mmCIF file of C-alpha atoms in Angstrom:
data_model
loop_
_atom_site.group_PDB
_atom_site.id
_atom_site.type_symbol
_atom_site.label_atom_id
_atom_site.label_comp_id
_atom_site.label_asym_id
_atom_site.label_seq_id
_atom_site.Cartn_x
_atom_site.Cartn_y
_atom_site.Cartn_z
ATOM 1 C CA UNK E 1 -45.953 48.066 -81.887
ATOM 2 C CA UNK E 2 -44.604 46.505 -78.668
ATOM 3 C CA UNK E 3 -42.135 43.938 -78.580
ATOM 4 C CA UNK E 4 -43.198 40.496 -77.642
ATOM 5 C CA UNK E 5 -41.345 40.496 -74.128
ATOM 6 C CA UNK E 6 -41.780 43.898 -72.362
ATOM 7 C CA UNK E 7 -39.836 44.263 -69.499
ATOM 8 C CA UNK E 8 -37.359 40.997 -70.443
ATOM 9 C CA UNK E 9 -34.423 43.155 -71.237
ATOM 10 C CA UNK E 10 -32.039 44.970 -68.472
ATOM 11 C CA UNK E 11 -31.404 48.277 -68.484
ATOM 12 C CA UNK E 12 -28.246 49.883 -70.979
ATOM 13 C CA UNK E 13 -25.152 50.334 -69.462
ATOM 14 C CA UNK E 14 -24.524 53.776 -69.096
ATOM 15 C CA UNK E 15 -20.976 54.999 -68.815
ATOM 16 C CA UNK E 16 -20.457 51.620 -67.124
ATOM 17 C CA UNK E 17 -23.704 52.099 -64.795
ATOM 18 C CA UNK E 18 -26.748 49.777 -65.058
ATOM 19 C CA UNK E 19 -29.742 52.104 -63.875
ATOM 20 C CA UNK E 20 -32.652 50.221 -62.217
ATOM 21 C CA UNK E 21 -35.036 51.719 -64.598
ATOM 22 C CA UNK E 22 -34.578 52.814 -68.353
ATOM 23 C CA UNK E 23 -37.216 53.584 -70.116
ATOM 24 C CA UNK E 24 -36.623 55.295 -73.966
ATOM 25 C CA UNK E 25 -39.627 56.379 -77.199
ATOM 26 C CA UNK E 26 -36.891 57.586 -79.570
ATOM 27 C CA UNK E 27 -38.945 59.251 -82.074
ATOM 28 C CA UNK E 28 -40.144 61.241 -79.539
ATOM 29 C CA UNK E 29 -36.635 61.973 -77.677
ATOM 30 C CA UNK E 30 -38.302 61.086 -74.869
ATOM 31 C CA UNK E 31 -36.078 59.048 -71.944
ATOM 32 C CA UNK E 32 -36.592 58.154 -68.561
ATOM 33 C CA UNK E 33 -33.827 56.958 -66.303
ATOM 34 C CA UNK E 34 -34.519 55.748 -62.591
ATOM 35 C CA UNK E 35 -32.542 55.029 -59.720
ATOM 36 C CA UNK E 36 -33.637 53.605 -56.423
ATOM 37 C CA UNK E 37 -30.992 54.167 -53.465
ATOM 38 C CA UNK E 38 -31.308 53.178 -49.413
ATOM 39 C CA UNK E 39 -29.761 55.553 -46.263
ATOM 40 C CA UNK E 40 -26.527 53.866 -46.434
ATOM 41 C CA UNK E 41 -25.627 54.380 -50.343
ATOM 42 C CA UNK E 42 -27.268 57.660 -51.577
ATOM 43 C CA UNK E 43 -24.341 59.254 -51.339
ATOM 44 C CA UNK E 44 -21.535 56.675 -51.943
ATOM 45 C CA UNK E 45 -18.761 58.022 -54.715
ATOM 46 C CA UNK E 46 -20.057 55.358 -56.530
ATOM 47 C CA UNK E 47 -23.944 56.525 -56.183
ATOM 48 C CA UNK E 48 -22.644 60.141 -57.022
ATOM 49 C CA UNK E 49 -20.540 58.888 -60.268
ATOM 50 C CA UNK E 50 -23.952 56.948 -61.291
ATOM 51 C CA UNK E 51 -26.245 60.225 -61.001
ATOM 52 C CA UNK E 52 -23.646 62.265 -63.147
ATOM 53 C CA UNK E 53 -23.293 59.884 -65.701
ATOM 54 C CA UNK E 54 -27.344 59.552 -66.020
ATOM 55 C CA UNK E 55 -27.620 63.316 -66.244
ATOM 56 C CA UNK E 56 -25.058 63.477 -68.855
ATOM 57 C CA UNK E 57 -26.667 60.873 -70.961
ATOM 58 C CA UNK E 58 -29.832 62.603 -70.607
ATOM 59 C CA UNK E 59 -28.630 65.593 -71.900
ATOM 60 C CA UNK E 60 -28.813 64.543 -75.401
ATOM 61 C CA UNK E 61 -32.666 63.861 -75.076
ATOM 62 C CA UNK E 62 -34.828 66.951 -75.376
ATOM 63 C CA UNK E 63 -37.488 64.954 -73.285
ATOM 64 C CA UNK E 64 -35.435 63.213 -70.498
ATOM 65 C CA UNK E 65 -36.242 62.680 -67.009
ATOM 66 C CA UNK E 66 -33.939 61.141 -63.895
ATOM 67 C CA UNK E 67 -36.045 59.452 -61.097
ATOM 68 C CA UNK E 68 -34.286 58.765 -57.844
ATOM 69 C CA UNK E 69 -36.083 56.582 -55.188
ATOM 70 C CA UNK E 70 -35.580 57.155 -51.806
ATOM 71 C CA UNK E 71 -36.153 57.069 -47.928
ATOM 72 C CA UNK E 72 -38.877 59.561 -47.037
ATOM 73 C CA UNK E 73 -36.499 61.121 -44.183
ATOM 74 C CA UNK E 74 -33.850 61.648 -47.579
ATOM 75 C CA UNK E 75 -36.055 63.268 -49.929
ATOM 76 C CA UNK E 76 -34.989 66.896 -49.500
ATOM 77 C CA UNK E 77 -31.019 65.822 -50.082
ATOM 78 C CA UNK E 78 -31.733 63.670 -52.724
ATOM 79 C CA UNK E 79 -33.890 66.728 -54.697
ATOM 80 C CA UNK E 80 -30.224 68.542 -53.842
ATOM 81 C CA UNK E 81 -27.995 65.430 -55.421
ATOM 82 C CA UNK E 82 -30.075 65.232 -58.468
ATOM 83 C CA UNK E 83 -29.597 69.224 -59.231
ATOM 84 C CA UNK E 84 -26.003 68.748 -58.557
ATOM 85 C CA UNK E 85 -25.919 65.962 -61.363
ATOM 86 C CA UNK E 86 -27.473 68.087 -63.827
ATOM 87 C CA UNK E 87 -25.856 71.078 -63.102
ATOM 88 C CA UNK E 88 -22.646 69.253 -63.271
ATOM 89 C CA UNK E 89 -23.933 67.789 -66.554
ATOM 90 C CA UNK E 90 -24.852 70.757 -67.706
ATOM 91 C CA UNK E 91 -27.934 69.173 -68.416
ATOM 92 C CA UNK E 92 -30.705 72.267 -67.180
ATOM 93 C CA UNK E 93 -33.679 70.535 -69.114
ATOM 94 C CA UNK E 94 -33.647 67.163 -67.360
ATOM 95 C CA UNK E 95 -37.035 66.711 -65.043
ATOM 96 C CA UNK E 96 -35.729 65.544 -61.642
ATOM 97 C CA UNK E 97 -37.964 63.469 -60.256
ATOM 98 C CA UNK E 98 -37.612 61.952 -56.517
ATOM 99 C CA UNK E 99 -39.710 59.508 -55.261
ATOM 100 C CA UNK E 100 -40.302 58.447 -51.345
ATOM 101 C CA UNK E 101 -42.108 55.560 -49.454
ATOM 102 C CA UNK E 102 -44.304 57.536 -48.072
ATOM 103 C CA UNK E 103 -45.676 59.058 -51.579
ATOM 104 C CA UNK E 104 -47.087 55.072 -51.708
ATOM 105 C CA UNK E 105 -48.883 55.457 -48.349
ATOM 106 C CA UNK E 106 -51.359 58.155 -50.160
ATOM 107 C CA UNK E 107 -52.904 56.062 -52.330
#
């Protein structure tokens, strides 16, 4: 059943991060954490701390997936950042998802 207010709640803090998207089924062990980032903060320390700490979190889900959103011209190094976070994790099974605006211009 789905709760009376979908999409009320904010997203878990995770390791003192608030993803923009968090999405979980439990019985399934199925999680999906998303980030959306612009040029100037994809690679902040701060932006770098957050993908880390989403990997590791997604670690303990045997059906986990981190989304980063991004700047068509930043898709290639954000692919790169999101297998450093998982590596770094050591979180191998994590889908790494990145999204770009141009992916909407296809519709």
């Amino acid at each position: 059943a789905l709760p009376i207010y979908v999409g009320c709640e904010k997203p878990p803090s995770i390791d003192g991060f608030r993803p923009d998207l968090y999405a979980a089924d439990v019985a399934k062990q199925s999680v999906v954490v998303g980030e959306d980032k612009t040029t100037w903060d994809i690679e902040t320390e701060h932006s770098r701390a957050q993908y880390f700490a989403y990997a590791h979190h997604l670690s303990f889900y045997a059906a986990s997936t981190l989304i980063l959103a991004v700047p068509w011209h930043l898709r290639v190094r954000a692919k790169t950042l999101l297998r450093l976070a998982t590596e770094q994790a050591c979180a191998p099974h994590v889908a790494r998802v990145v999204i770009d605006d141009m992916e909407e211009l296809q519709l």
